[in-house]
mmCIF file of C-alpha atoms in Angstrom:
data_model
loop_
_atom_site.group_PDB
_atom_site.id
_atom_site.type_symbol
_atom_site.label_atom_id
_atom_site.label_comp_id
_atom_site.label_asym_id
_atom_site.label_seq_id
_atom_site.Cartn_x
_atom_site.Cartn_y
_atom_site.Cartn_z
ATOM 1 C CA ASN A 1 -37.280 40.852 15.370
ATOM 2 C CA PRO A 2 -38.214 37.952 13.095
ATOM 3 C CA ALA A 3 -36.170 39.033 9.735
ATOM 4 C CA CYS A 4 -33.459 40.797 11.582
ATOM 5 C CA TYR A 5 -32.693 37.588 14.080
ATOM 6 C CA HIS A 6 -32.318 35.267 10.675
ATOM 7 C CA LEU A 7 -29.986 38.070 8.885
ATOM 8 C CA ASP A 8 -27.546 37.152 12.398
ATOM 9 C CA LEU A 9 -27.803 33.123 11.829
ATOM 10 C CA SER A 10 -27.022 34.011 7.938
ATOM 11 C CA ARG A 11 -24.064 36.319 8.683
ATOM 12 C CA GLU A 12 -22.376 33.823 11.097
ATOM 13 C CA ARG A 13 -22.795 31.348 8.524
ATOM 14 C CA ILE A 14 -20.719 33.292 6.510
ATOM 15 C CA ALA A 15 -18.338 33.841 8.675
ATOM 16 C CA GLY A 16 -18.714 30.450 9.768
ATOM 17 C CA MET A 17 -17.511 29.069 6.522
ATOM 18 C CA ARG A 18 -15.073 31.222 5.404
ATOM 19 C CA ALA A 19 -12.790 30.330 8.375
ATOM 20 C CA GLU A 20 -13.458 26.296 7.285
ATOM 21 C CA ILE A 21 -12.817 27.713 4.010
ATOM 22 C CA GLU A 22 -9.317 29.394 5.929
ATOM 23 C CA GLN A 23 -8.592 26.398 7.144
ATOM 24 C CA THR A 24 -8.636 24.284 4.439
ATOM 25 C CA VAL A 25 -6.303 26.346 2.311
ATOM 26 C CA ALA A 26 -3.916 25.905 5.000
ATOM 27 C CA GLU A 27 -4.172 22.072 5.227
ATOM 28 C CA ILE A 28 -3.545 22.435 1.718
ATOM 29 C CA GLU A 29 -0.323 25.260 2.322
ATOM 30 C CA ASN A 30 0.869 23.114 4.794
ATOM 31 C CA SER A 31 0.394 19.388 2.342
ATOM 32 C CA LEU A 32 1.955 21.792 -0.302
ATOM 33 C CA GLU A 33 5.812 22.854 2.382
ATOM 34 C CA LEU A 34 5.168 18.240 2.480
ATOM 35 C CA LEU A 35 5.669 17.888 -1.183
ATOM 36 C CA ARG A 36 8.689 20.929 -1.048
ATOM 37 C CA GLN A 37 10.726 19.147 1.315
ATOM 38 C CA ARG A 38 10.466 15.940 0.293
ATOM 39 C CA MET A 39 11.284 16.902 -3.333
ATOM 40 C CA GLY A 40 14.011 18.627 -2.381
ATOM 41 C CA TRP A 41 12.538 22.102 -3.954
ATOM 42 C CA GLU A 42 14.913 23.680 -3.358
ATOM 43 C CA THR A 43 17.330 21.803 -6.892
ATOM 44 C CA ALA A 44 14.506 20.215 -7.631
ATOM 45 C CA LYS A 45 14.286 22.279 -11.133
ATOM 46 C CA HIS A 46 17.869 22.145 -11.306
ATOM 47 C CA ARG A 47 17.917 17.851 -10.827
ATOM 48 C CA LEU A 48 15.502 17.605 -14.125
ATOM 49 C CA GLU A 49 17.605 19.486 -16.027
ATOM 50 C CA GLU A 50 20.869 17.677 -15.394
ATOM 51 C CA PHE A 51 17.766 14.930 -16.104
ATOM 52 C CA ASN A 52 17.125 15.957 -19.567
ATOM 53 C CA ALA A 53 20.715 16.734 -20.075
ATOM 54 C CA ARG A 54 21.647 12.339 -19.606
ATOM 55 C CA VAL A 55 17.836 11.992 -21.866
ATOM 56 C CA GLU A 56 20.046 13.678 -24.976
ATOM 57 C CA ASP A 57 23.139 11.307 -24.171
ATOM 58 C CA PRO A 58 22.579 9.201 -27.842
ATOM 59 C CA ASN A 59 24.788 6.275 -26.239
ATOM 60 C CA LEU A 60 21.922 5.867 -22.651
ATOM 61 C CA TRP A 61 20.210 3.213 -24.077
ATOM 62 C CA ASP A 62 23.493 1.187 -24.687
ATOM 63 C CA ASP A 63 22.268 0.157 -21.033
ATOM 64 C CA PRO A 64 18.678 -0.608 -21.170
ATOM 65 C CA ALA A 65 18.273 -1.110 -17.327
ATOM 66 C CA LYS A 66 20.318 1.790 -16.645
ATOM 67 C CA ALA A 67 18.796 4.024 -19.267
ATOM 68 C CA GLN A 68 15.157 2.982 -17.763
ATOM 69 C CA LYS A 69 15.697 3.158 -14.216
ATOM 70 C CA LEU A 70 16.698 7.236 -15.239
ATOM 71 C CA MET A 71 13.719 7.595 -16.898
ATOM 72 C CA ARG A 72 11.470 6.435 -13.994
ATOM 73 C CA GLU A 73 13.697 8.831 -11.544
ATOM 74 C CA ARG A 74 12.688 12.096 -13.884
ATOM 75 C CA GLN A 75 9.115 11.200 -14.766
ATOM 76 C CA ALA A 76 8.751 10.951 -11.061
ATOM 77 C CA LEU A 77 10.334 14.301 -10.900
ATOM 78 C CA VAL A 78 8.026 15.792 -13.699
ATOM 79 C CA ASP A 79 4.947 14.474 -12.330
ATOM 80 C CA ALA A 80 6.312 16.032 -8.375
ATOM 81 C CA ILE A 81 7.353 19.050 -9.593
ATOM 82 C CA ALA A 82 3.846 19.247 -11.552
ATOM 83 C CA THR A 83 1.333 18.134 -8.669
ATOM 84 C CA HIS A 84 3.018 20.611 -6.375
ATOM 85 C CA ASP A 85 2.580 23.403 -9.250
ATOM 86 C CA GLY A 86 -1.207 22.133 -10.416
ATOM 87 C CA ILE A 87 -2.534 22.027 -6.799
ATOM 88 C CA LYS A 88 -0.623 25.401 -5.899
ATOM 89 C CA GLN A 89 -2.964 26.714 -9.087
ATOM 90 C CA ASP A 90 -6.089 26.084 -8.272
ATOM 91 C CA MET A 91 -5.726 27.342 -4.866
ATOM 92 C CA SER A 92 -4.839 29.485 -5.857
ATOM 93 C CA ASP A 93 -7.659 30.056 -9.052
ATOM 94 C CA ASN A 94 -10.254 28.702 -6.391
ATOM 95 C CA VAL A 95 -9.641 31.380 -3.486
ATOM 96 C CA GLU A 96 -9.708 34.027 -6.440
ATOM 97 C CA LEU A 97 -13.050 32.665 -7.459
ATOM 98 C CA ILE A 98 -14.972 33.017 -3.665
ATOM 99 C CA GLU A 99 -13.932 36.541 -3.250
ATOM 100 C CA LEU A 100 -14.728 37.572 -7.510
ATOM 101 C CA GLY A 101 -18.413 35.549 -5.135
ATOM 102 C CA GLU A 102 -18.667 37.531 -2.206
ATOM 103 C CA MET A 103 -17.861 40.497 -4.399
ATOM 104 C CA GLU A 104 -20.370 40.009 -6.278
ATOM 105 C CA ASP A 105 -23.244 38.597 -4.206
ATOM 106 C CA ASP A 106 -23.415 35.646 -5.832
ATOM 107 C CA ALA A 107 -23.421 32.756 -4.187
ATOM 108 C CA ASP A 108 -23.123 29.457 -6.817
ATOM 109 C CA VAL A 109 -20.214 31.146 -7.605
ATOM 110 C CA VAL A 110 -18.439 30.300 -3.616
ATOM 111 C CA ALA A 111 -20.047 26.860 -3.063
ATOM 112 C CA GLU A 112 -18.368 25.570 -6.840
ATOM 113 C CA ALA A 113 -15.460 27.096 -5.428
ATOM 114 C CA GLU A 114 -15.273 26.200 -2.140
ATOM 115 C CA LEU A 115 -16.569 22.538 -2.866
ATOM 116 C CA SER A 116 -13.609 23.053 -5.398
ATOM 117 C CA ILE A 117 -10.982 23.504 -2.430
ATOM 118 C CA LYS A 118 -12.695 20.655 -0.308
ATOM 119 C CA SER A 119 -11.983 18.033 -3.755
ATOM 120 C CA LEU A 120 -8.119 19.872 -3.529
ATOM 121 C CA ALA A 121 -7.431 19.336 0.085
ATOM 122 C CA GLN A 122 -7.993 15.535 -0.395
ATOM 123 C CA LYS A 123 -6.497 15.597 -3.614
ATOM 124 C CA ALA A 124 -2.637 17.158 -1.252
ATOM 125 C CA ALA A 125 -2.959 15.183 1.496
ATOM 126 C CA ALA A 126 -3.240 12.196 0.001
ATOM 127 C CA LYS A 127 0.059 13.989 -2.521
ATOM 128 C CA GLU A 128 1.618 14.135 0.685
ATOM 129 C CA LEU A 129 0.362 11.051 2.376
ATOM 130 C CA GLU A 130 2.248 9.816 -1.354
ATOM 131 C CA ALA A 131 5.734 11.889 -0.562
ATOM 132 C CA LEU A 132 6.050 9.223 1.950
ATOM 133 C CA LEU A 133 7.051 6.927 -0.041
ATOM 134 C CA ASN A 134 10.811 7.458 -0.971
ATOM 135 C CA GLY A 135 11.382 4.452 0.634
ATOM 136 C CA GLU A 136 14.864 2.287 -1.570
ATOM 137 C CA ALA A 137 12.908 0.193 -2.808
ATOM 138 C CA ASP A 138 8.981 2.112 -2.231
ATOM 139 C CA ALA A 139 8.782 2.641 -5.441
ATOM 140 C CA ASN A 140 8.545 -1.264 -6.713
ATOM 141 C CA ASP A 141 6.414 -3.799 -7.539
ATOM 142 C CA THR A 142 5.807 -6.616 -4.826
ATOM 143 C CA PHE A 143 5.054 -10.170 -4.197
ATOM 144 C CA LEU A 144 2.892 -10.253 -0.608
ATOM 145 C CA GLU A 145 1.561 -13.612 0.135
ATOM 146 C CA ILE A 146 -0.637 -15.529 2.924
ATOM 147 C CA ASN A 147 -0.344 -18.369 4.239
ATOM 148 C CA ALA A 148 -3.166 -19.438 6.935
ATOM 149 C CA GLY A 149 -2.733 -20.291 10.786
ATOM 150 C CA ALA A 150 -4.292 -21.624 13.617
ATOM 151 C CA GLY A 151 -7.391 -22.656 13.442
ATOM 152 C CA GLY A 152 -7.638 -25.414 10.652
ATOM 153 C CA THR A 153 -10.482 -24.528 8.577
ATOM 154 C CA GLU A 154 -11.585 -22.068 9.478
ATOM 155 C CA SER A 155 -8.022 -20.212 8.793
ATOM 156 C CA CYS A 156 -8.011 -21.961 5.436
ATOM 157 C CA ASP A 157 -11.597 -19.437 4.630
ATOM 158 C CA TRP A 158 -9.765 -16.972 6.277
ATOM 159 C CA ALA A 159 -6.771 -16.531 4.544
ATOM 160 C CA SER A 160 -8.944 -16.776 0.883
ATOM 161 C CA MET A 161 -11.116 -13.998 2.255
ATOM 162 C CA LEU A 162 -7.577 -11.970 2.624
ATOM 163 C CA ALA A 163 -6.761 -12.831 -0.631
ATOM 164 C CA ARG A 164 -9.643 -11.537 -2.337
ATOM 165 C CA MET A 165 -9.533 -8.015 -0.099
ATOM 166 C CA TYR A 166 -5.786 -7.735 -1.550
ATOM 167 C CA VAL A 167 -6.966 -8.538 -4.457
ATOM 168 C CA ARG A 168 -10.012 -6.316 -4.853
ATOM 169 C CA TRP A 169 -7.570 -3.595 -3.101
ATOM 170 C CA ALA A 170 -4.586 -4.244 -6.010
ATOM 171 C CA GLU A 171 -7.426 -3.276 -8.981
ATOM 172 C CA ALA A 172 -8.980 -0.871 -7.857
ATOM 173 C CA HIS A 173 -6.053 1.047 -7.662
ATOM 174 C CA GLY A 174 -5.543 0.425 -11.250
ATOM 175 C CA TYR A 175 -2.383 -2.066 -10.437
ATOM 176 C CA THR A 176 -1.914 -5.057 -12.399
ATOM 177 C CA VAL A 177 -2.397 -8.537 -10.053
ATOM 178 C CA GLU A 178 -1.278 -12.469 -11.180
ATOM 179 C CA LEU A 179 -1.662 -15.476 -9.289
ATOM 180 C CA GLN A 180 1.939 -17.206 -8.794
ATOM 181 C CA SER A 181 0.817 -20.315 -6.856
ATOM 182 C CA GLU A 182 -1.993 -21.789 -4.993
ATOM 183 C CA SER A 183 -2.473 -24.346 -2.045
ATOM 184 C CA ALA A 184 -5.833 -25.551 -1.773
ATOM 185 C CA GLY A 185 -7.454 -25.694 1.817
ATOM 186 C CA ASP A 186 -8.400 -29.787 2.436
ATOM 187 C CA GLU A 187 -11.967 -28.488 2.829
ATOM 188 C CA ALA A 188 -12.392 -24.661 1.756
ATOM 189 C CA GLY A 189 -10.053 -22.318 1.491
ATOM 190 C CA ILE A 190 -6.260 -21.593 0.422
ATOM 191 C CA LYS A 191 -3.022 -22.350 3.218
ATOM 192 C CA SER A 192 -1.445 -20.700 1.121
ATOM 193 C CA ALA A 193 -1.297 -18.085 -1.963
ATOM 194 C CA ALA A 194 1.468 -15.895 -3.884
ATOM 195 C CA TYR A 195 0.696 -13.314 -5.969
ATOM 196 C CA LYS A 196 2.465 -10.545 -8.031
ATOM 197 C CA ILE A 197 1.328 -6.433 -7.294
ATOM 198 C CA SER A 198 2.552 -4.474 -9.615
ATOM 199 C CA GLY A 199 2.655 -0.119 -10.419
ATOM 200 C CA HIS A 200 4.312 2.663 -9.423
ATOM 201 C CA ASN A 201 4.355 2.151 -5.805
ATOM 202 C CA ALA A 202 3.065 -1.057 -5.310
ATOM 203 C CA TYR A 203 5.552 -2.450 -2.472
ATOM 204 C CA GLY A 204 5.185 1.779 -0.825
ATOM 205 C CA TRP A 205 1.685 0.717 -0.511
ATOM 206 C CA LEU A 206 1.350 -3.263 0.569
ATOM 207 C CA LYS A 207 4.546 -2.905 2.883
ATOM 208 C CA SER A 208 2.711 -2.164 5.600
ATOM 209 C CA GLU A 209 0.223 -4.564 5.305
ATOM 210 C CA SER A 210 3.103 -7.798 6.967
ATOM 211 C CA GLY A 211 2.192 -9.743 9.658
ATOM 212 C CA VAL A 212 -0.678 -12.093 11.639
ATOM 213 C CA HIS A 213 -4.433 -10.637 10.408
ATOM 214 C CA ARG A 214 -7.289 -12.038 13.530
ATOM 215 C CA LEU A 215 -11.002 -13.119 12.443
ATOM 216 C CA VAL A 216 -13.627 -13.245 14.829
ATOM 217 C CA ARG A 217 -16.967 -14.539 13.779
ATOM 218 C CA ILE A 218 -19.074 -17.793 13.828
ATOM 219 C CA SER A 219 -18.030 -20.193 11.916
ATOM 220 C CA PRO A 220 -20.068 -21.503 8.687
ATOM 221 C CA PHE A 221 -18.312 -25.091 9.674
ATOM 222 C CA ASP A 222 -19.891 -25.336 13.120
ATOM 223 C CA SER A 223 -23.883 -26.802 13.050
ATOM 224 C CA ALA A 224 -23.274 -25.438 16.536
ATOM 225 C CA ALA A 225 -22.726 -21.684 15.018
ATOM 226 C CA LYS A 226 -19.920 -21.367 18.034
ATOM 227 C CA ARG A 227 -18.079 -17.657 17.489
ATOM 228 C CA HIS A 228 -14.005 -18.511 16.088
ATOM 229 C CA THR A 229 -11.240 -17.034 16.174
ATOM 230 C CA SER A 230 -8.615 -17.579 12.747
ATOM 231 C CA PHE A 231 -5.875 -16.276 12.117
ATOM 232 C CA SER A 232 -3.230 -15.784 8.463
ATOM 233 C CA SER A 233 0.108 -13.830 7.805
ATOM 234 C CA VAL A 234 0.857 -11.665 5.021
ATOM 235 C CA TRP A 235 4.365 -11.227 3.655
ATOM 236 C CA VAL A 236 5.105 -8.415 1.647
ATOM 237 C CA TYR A 237 8.005 -8.227 0.085
ATOM 238 C CA PRO A 238 9.351 -5.511 -3.173
ATOM 239 C CA VAL A 239 10.495 -7.485 -6.881
ATOM 240 C CA VAL A 240 13.901 -6.231 -7.338
ATOM 241 C CA ASP A 241 15.153 -4.516 -10.269
ATOM 242 C CA ASP A 242 17.335 -6.971 -12.579
ATOM 243 C CA ASN A 243 19.890 -4.744 -12.022
ATOM 244 C CA ILE A 244 20.253 -5.156 -7.957
ATOM 245 C CA GLU A 245 22.635 -7.767 -8.046
ATOM 246 C CA ILE A 246 22.102 -10.583 -5.341
ATOM 247 C CA GLU A 247 24.141 -13.416 -5.311
ATOM 248 C CA VAL A 248 22.662 -17.010 -4.584
ATOM 249 C CA ASN A 249 25.152 -19.760 -3.894
ATOM 250 C CA PRO A 250 24.016 -23.209 -5.714
ATOM 251 C CA SER A 251 24.151 -24.920 -3.247
ATOM 252 C CA ASP A 252 22.089 -23.376 -1.117
ATOM 253 C CA ILE A 253 18.905 -24.655 -1.712
ATOM 254 C CA ARG A 254 16.480 -27.085 -3.248
ATOM 255 C CA VAL A 255 14.950 -27.103 -5.668
ATOM 256 C CA ASP A 256 12.300 -29.247 -6.050
ATOM 257 C CA THR A 257 8.793 -29.880 -8.805
ATOM 258 C CA TYR A 258 5.517 -30.931 -7.562
ATOM 259 C CA ARG A 259 2.575 -31.572 -9.029
ATOM 260 C CA SER A 260 0.528 -27.775 -8.449
ATOM 261 C CA SER A 261 -2.833 -28.011 -5.868
ATOM 262 C CA GLY A 262 -4.745 -25.460 -6.080
ATOM 263 C CA ALA A 263 -8.799 -25.133 -6.655
ATOM 264 C CA GLY A 264 -8.439 -24.695 -10.185
ATOM 265 C CA GLY A 265 -10.599 -22.166 -12.300
ATOM 266 C CA GLN A 266 -10.023 -19.893 -14.936
ATOM 267 C CA HIS A 267 -7.392 -19.070 -12.581
ATOM 268 C CA VAL A 268 -5.019 -22.437 -11.200
ATOM 269 C CA ASN A 269 -2.646 -24.335 -13.277
ATOM 270 C CA LYS A 270 -3.140 -27.660 -12.131
ATOM 271 C CA THR A 271 0.270 -28.452 -13.258
ATOM 272 C CA ASP A 272 3.638 -31.583 -13.131
ATOM 273 C CA SER A 273 5.742 -28.092 -13.271
ATOM 274 C CA ALA A 274 5.634 -26.448 -10.274
ATOM 275 C CA VAL A 275 8.419 -25.321 -8.791
ATOM 276 C CA ARG A 276 9.933 -25.578 -4.757
ATOM 277 C CA ILE A 277 12.998 -23.739 -4.227
ATOM 278 C CA THR A 278 13.521 -23.960 -0.696
ATOM 279 C CA HIS A 279 16.987 -21.694 0.838
ATOM 280 C CA HIS A 280 18.693 -23.541 3.513
ATOM 281 C CA PRO A 281 20.544 -20.232 4.957
ATOM 282 C CA THR A 282 17.718 -18.457 6.023
ATOM 283 C CA GLY A 283 15.105 -20.726 5.963
ATOM 284 C CA ILE A 284 13.128 -19.006 2.845
ATOM 285 C CA VAL A 285 10.832 -21.348 1.007
ATOM 286 C CA VAL A 286 8.932 -19.668 -2.419
ATOM 287 C CA THR A 287 6.945 -21.373 -5.346
ATOM 288 C CA SER A 288 5.035 -21.288 -8.427
ATOM 289 C CA SER A 289 3.022 -23.407 -10.412
ATOM 290 C CA GLU A 290 0.974 -21.223 -12.580
ATOM 291 C CA LYS A 291 3.579 -21.567 -16.150
ATOM 292 C CA SER A 292 6.162 -24.393 -18.124
ATOM 293 C CA GLN A 293 8.668 -25.680 -15.685
ATOM 294 C CA HIS A 294 11.676 -23.136 -16.452
ATOM 295 C CA GLN A 295 9.089 -19.522 -16.501
ATOM 296 C CA ASN A 296 8.570 -21.118 -12.968
ATOM 297 C CA ARG A 297 12.569 -22.452 -11.829
ATOM 298 C CA ASP A 298 12.680 -18.297 -13.025
ATOM 299 C CA ILE A 299 10.396 -16.898 -11.201
ATOM 300 C CA ALA A 300 10.481 -19.109 -8.012
ATOM 301 C CA MET A 301 14.461 -17.805 -8.037
ATOM 302 C CA LYS A 302 13.437 -13.874 -8.441
ATOM 303 C CA ALA A 303 11.228 -14.402 -5.334
ATOM 304 C CA LEU A 304 13.964 -15.889 -3.913
ATOM 305 C CA LYS A 305 15.844 -13.168 -4.156
ATOM 306 C CA SER A 306 13.164 -10.853 -2.851
ATOM 307 C CA ARG A 307 13.372 -11.499 -0.414
ATOM 308 C CA LEU A 308 17.401 -12.133 0.400
ATOM 309 C CA TYR A 309 16.592 -8.369 -0.671
ATOM 310 C CA GLN A 310 14.181 -7.745 2.184
ATOM 311 C CA LEU A 311 16.883 -9.534 4.360
ATOM 312 C CA GLU A 312 19.407 -7.255 2.916
ATOM 313 C CA LEU A 313 16.329 -3.924 3.497
ATOM 314 C CA ASP A 314 16.029 -4.744 7.208
ATOM 315 C CA LYS A 315 19.019 -5.370 8.728
ATOM 316 C CA ARG A 316 20.217 -1.532 6.412
ATOM 317 C CA ASN A 317 17.591 0.573 7.705
ATOM 318 C CA GLU A 318 16.096 -0.570 11.519
ATOM 319 C CA ALA A 319 12.708 1.162 11.325
ATOM 320 C CA ILE A 320 12.092 -0.931 8.555
ATOM 321 C CA ALA A 321 13.108 -3.795 10.503
ATOM 322 C CA GLU A 322 10.974 -3.676 13.193
ATOM 323 C CA ALA A 323 8.551 -2.669 10.467
ATOM 324 C CA HIS A 324 8.980 -6.183 8.394
ATOM 325 C CA ALA A 325 9.999 -8.099 11.361
ATOM 326 C CA GLY A 326 9.878 -11.863 11.120
ATOM 327 C CA LYS A 327 6.058 -12.178 10.379
ATOM 328 C CA GLY A 328 6.238 -15.160 14.156
ATOM 329 C CA ASP A 329 3.480 -17.386 13.907
ATOM 330 C CA ALA A 330 0.255 -17.374 12.246
ATOM 331 C CA SER A 331 -1.474 -16.876 16.128
ATOM 332 C CA TRP A 332 -2.349 -15.093 19.666
ATOM 333 C CA GLY A 333 0.044 -12.016 19.933
ATOM 334 C CA ASN A 334 1.630 -11.592 17.144
ATOM 335 C CA GLN A 335 -1.370 -10.252 14.862
ATOM 336 C CA ILE A 336 -1.122 -6.867 12.744
ATOM 337 C CA ARG A 337 -4.681 -6.104 12.421
ATOM 338 C CA SER A 338 -7.929 -7.595 14.277
ATOM 339 C CA TYR A 339 -11.320 -8.351 12.494
ATOM 340 C CA VAL A 340 -14.846 -8.610 14.649
ATOM 341 C CA LEU A 341 -18.303 -10.127 12.084
ATOM 342 C CA GLN A 342 -19.643 -11.210 15.541
ATOM 343 C CA PRO A 343 -20.607 -9.934 19.030
ATOM 344 C CA TYR A 344 -19.942 -6.315 16.961
ATOM 345 C CA GLN A 345 -18.750 -4.872 13.651
ATOM 346 C CA MET A 346 -15.053 -3.566 13.634
ATOM 347 C CA VAL A 347 -12.429 -3.425 12.403
ATOM 348 C CA LYS A 348 -9.057 -2.373 14.243
ATOM 349 C CA ASP A 349 -5.526 -1.421 13.093
ATOM 350 C CA LEU A 350 -3.587 -2.529 16.918
ATOM 351 C CA ARG A 351 -0.563 -0.125 15.155
ATOM 352 C CA THR A 352 -2.372 3.067 14.774
ATOM 353 C CA ASN A 353 -5.046 2.371 16.485
ATOM 354 C CA VAL A 354 -7.202 2.537 13.344
ATOM 355 C CA GLU A 355 -10.449 1.676 13.494
ATOM 356 C CA THR A 356 -14.218 0.936 11.156
ATOM 357 C CA SER A 357 -17.307 -0.697 11.992
ATOM 358 C CA ASP A 358 -17.841 -1.167 7.995
ATOM 359 C CA THR A 359 -16.880 -4.769 8.242
ATOM 360 C CA LYS A 360 -17.991 -4.671 4.069
ATOM 361 C CA GLY A 361 -16.081 -2.273 2.897
ATOM 362 C CA VAL A 362 -12.763 -3.662 3.845
ATOM 363 C CA LEU A 363 -12.555 -6.964 3.893
ATOM 364 C CA ASP A 364 -14.280 -5.673 -0.044
ATOM 365 C CA GLY A 365 -9.982 -3.648 -0.803
ATOM 366 C CA ASP A 366 -11.404 -0.387 1.946
ATOM 367 C CA LEU A 367 -7.163 0.229 3.178
ATOM 368 C CA ASP A 368 -6.369 3.553 2.832
ATOM 369 C CA GLN A 369 -7.088 4.869 6.258
ATOM 370 C CA PHE A 370 -5.000 1.583 7.454
ATOM 371 C CA MET A 371 -1.779 1.774 4.553
ATOM 372 C CA ALA A 372 -2.174 5.976 5.015
ATOM 373 C CA ALA A 373 -2.207 6.471 8.949
ATOM 374 C CA THR A 374 1.226 3.368 9.529
ATOM 375 C CA LEU A 375 2.768 5.451 6.642
ATOM 376 C CA ALA A 376 2.332 7.938 9.054
ATOM 377 C CA MET A 377 3.014 6.964 12.168
ATOM 378 C CA ASP A 378 6.129 8.240 13.179
ATOM 379 C CA VAL A 379 8.404 4.705 13.904
ATOM 380 C CA SER A 380 9.243 6.117 17.043
ATOM 381 C CA GLY A 381 6.393 6.316 18.232
ATOM 382 C CA LYS A 382 4.837 3.582 20.958
ATOM 383 C CA SER A 383 6.275 0.029 19.336
ATOM 384 C CA ARG A 384 4.168 -2.831 18.195
ATOM 385 C CA ALA A 385 4.053 -4.643 21.066
ATOM 386 C CA GLU A 386 2.821 -1.841 23.219
ATOM 387 C CA ALA A 387 -0.080 -1.363 20.474
ATOM 388 C CA GLN A 388 -1.261 -4.341 20.622
ATOM 389 C CA GLY A 389 -1.671 -4.102 23.913
ATOM 390 C CA ASP A 390 -5.056 -2.040 22.823
ATOM 391 C CA ASP A 391 -6.700 -6.051 21.133
ATOM 392 C CA LEU A 392 -9.805 -6.489 21.022
#
């Protein structure tokens, strides 16, 4: 009869929901296990006791740089333990609420607890990804450079779109963004721009963005409304701590001063005191054009040391070297991601095959899915060259 039919459907639905929650709880437990592995759970509390003892040392701040590094490491461990324990406790509390709600036939309590567990699973997954940021410099601030490639005015405009995309991503994640230098395009956009992005794990998240980015669209600069392909390169490298010694031989560099050619406005300061440093052995060129000549020289030298430090990291770690090898020419064959606006809407990462049709969201800074997939990608898997064979 109809009443029994609906009753059976209800039971099936309840059983299905219970299975879904059990699966979600299992996912949370898997994330917690990864967090335990990453923080070295067996010794975590003992290490925290050691940190606390060192913090009590009255001579700690005799070396401020060393003290700050210690405090950062201690806080990172405190946060990791608190995150693990908090997720575990919240999961346990909500599982108990579901059991209690089912016993008392309180559908509202069950529904609220189920929503909480699903939200908790998202939080646990995010923390699981964050735990992958355990590289030597992942926690550092980062420099991000953008350079227009093949395509003239089109690529300069594309470079400015990329700059906007990364600034929006950084601001949405609570990072501080400072424009270090900018060179305006001849007709539109920018030829190049360099930013310093500050905040915990800034380099760890952004490091996967190094490479060539390809845009396909109907050109706004073409009266015939033809489809154009443009390229711009992105280069990301960590800001090194002041206590990391990077020696630069004065005879290996050339320092030039010049007038800034920025586009003007509130973010760009036109000045005669812009500084460019060229490192002859590596060909690295860094610039700064935002402050006084003395400050610009200091900023540019720090950027140079950071680039040299990045080269050293590449030598130490073959996997990182593959991910951050030379950016190459900004043209065909070197791209890591394609952004197609016409004739269809699609952004596709050529290393992980992650794709989305939400091109507007991506260009507004919604990049987390691409960064997360690259972080989680097994570096022993298929190479970038193989991935690029799947080009759009």
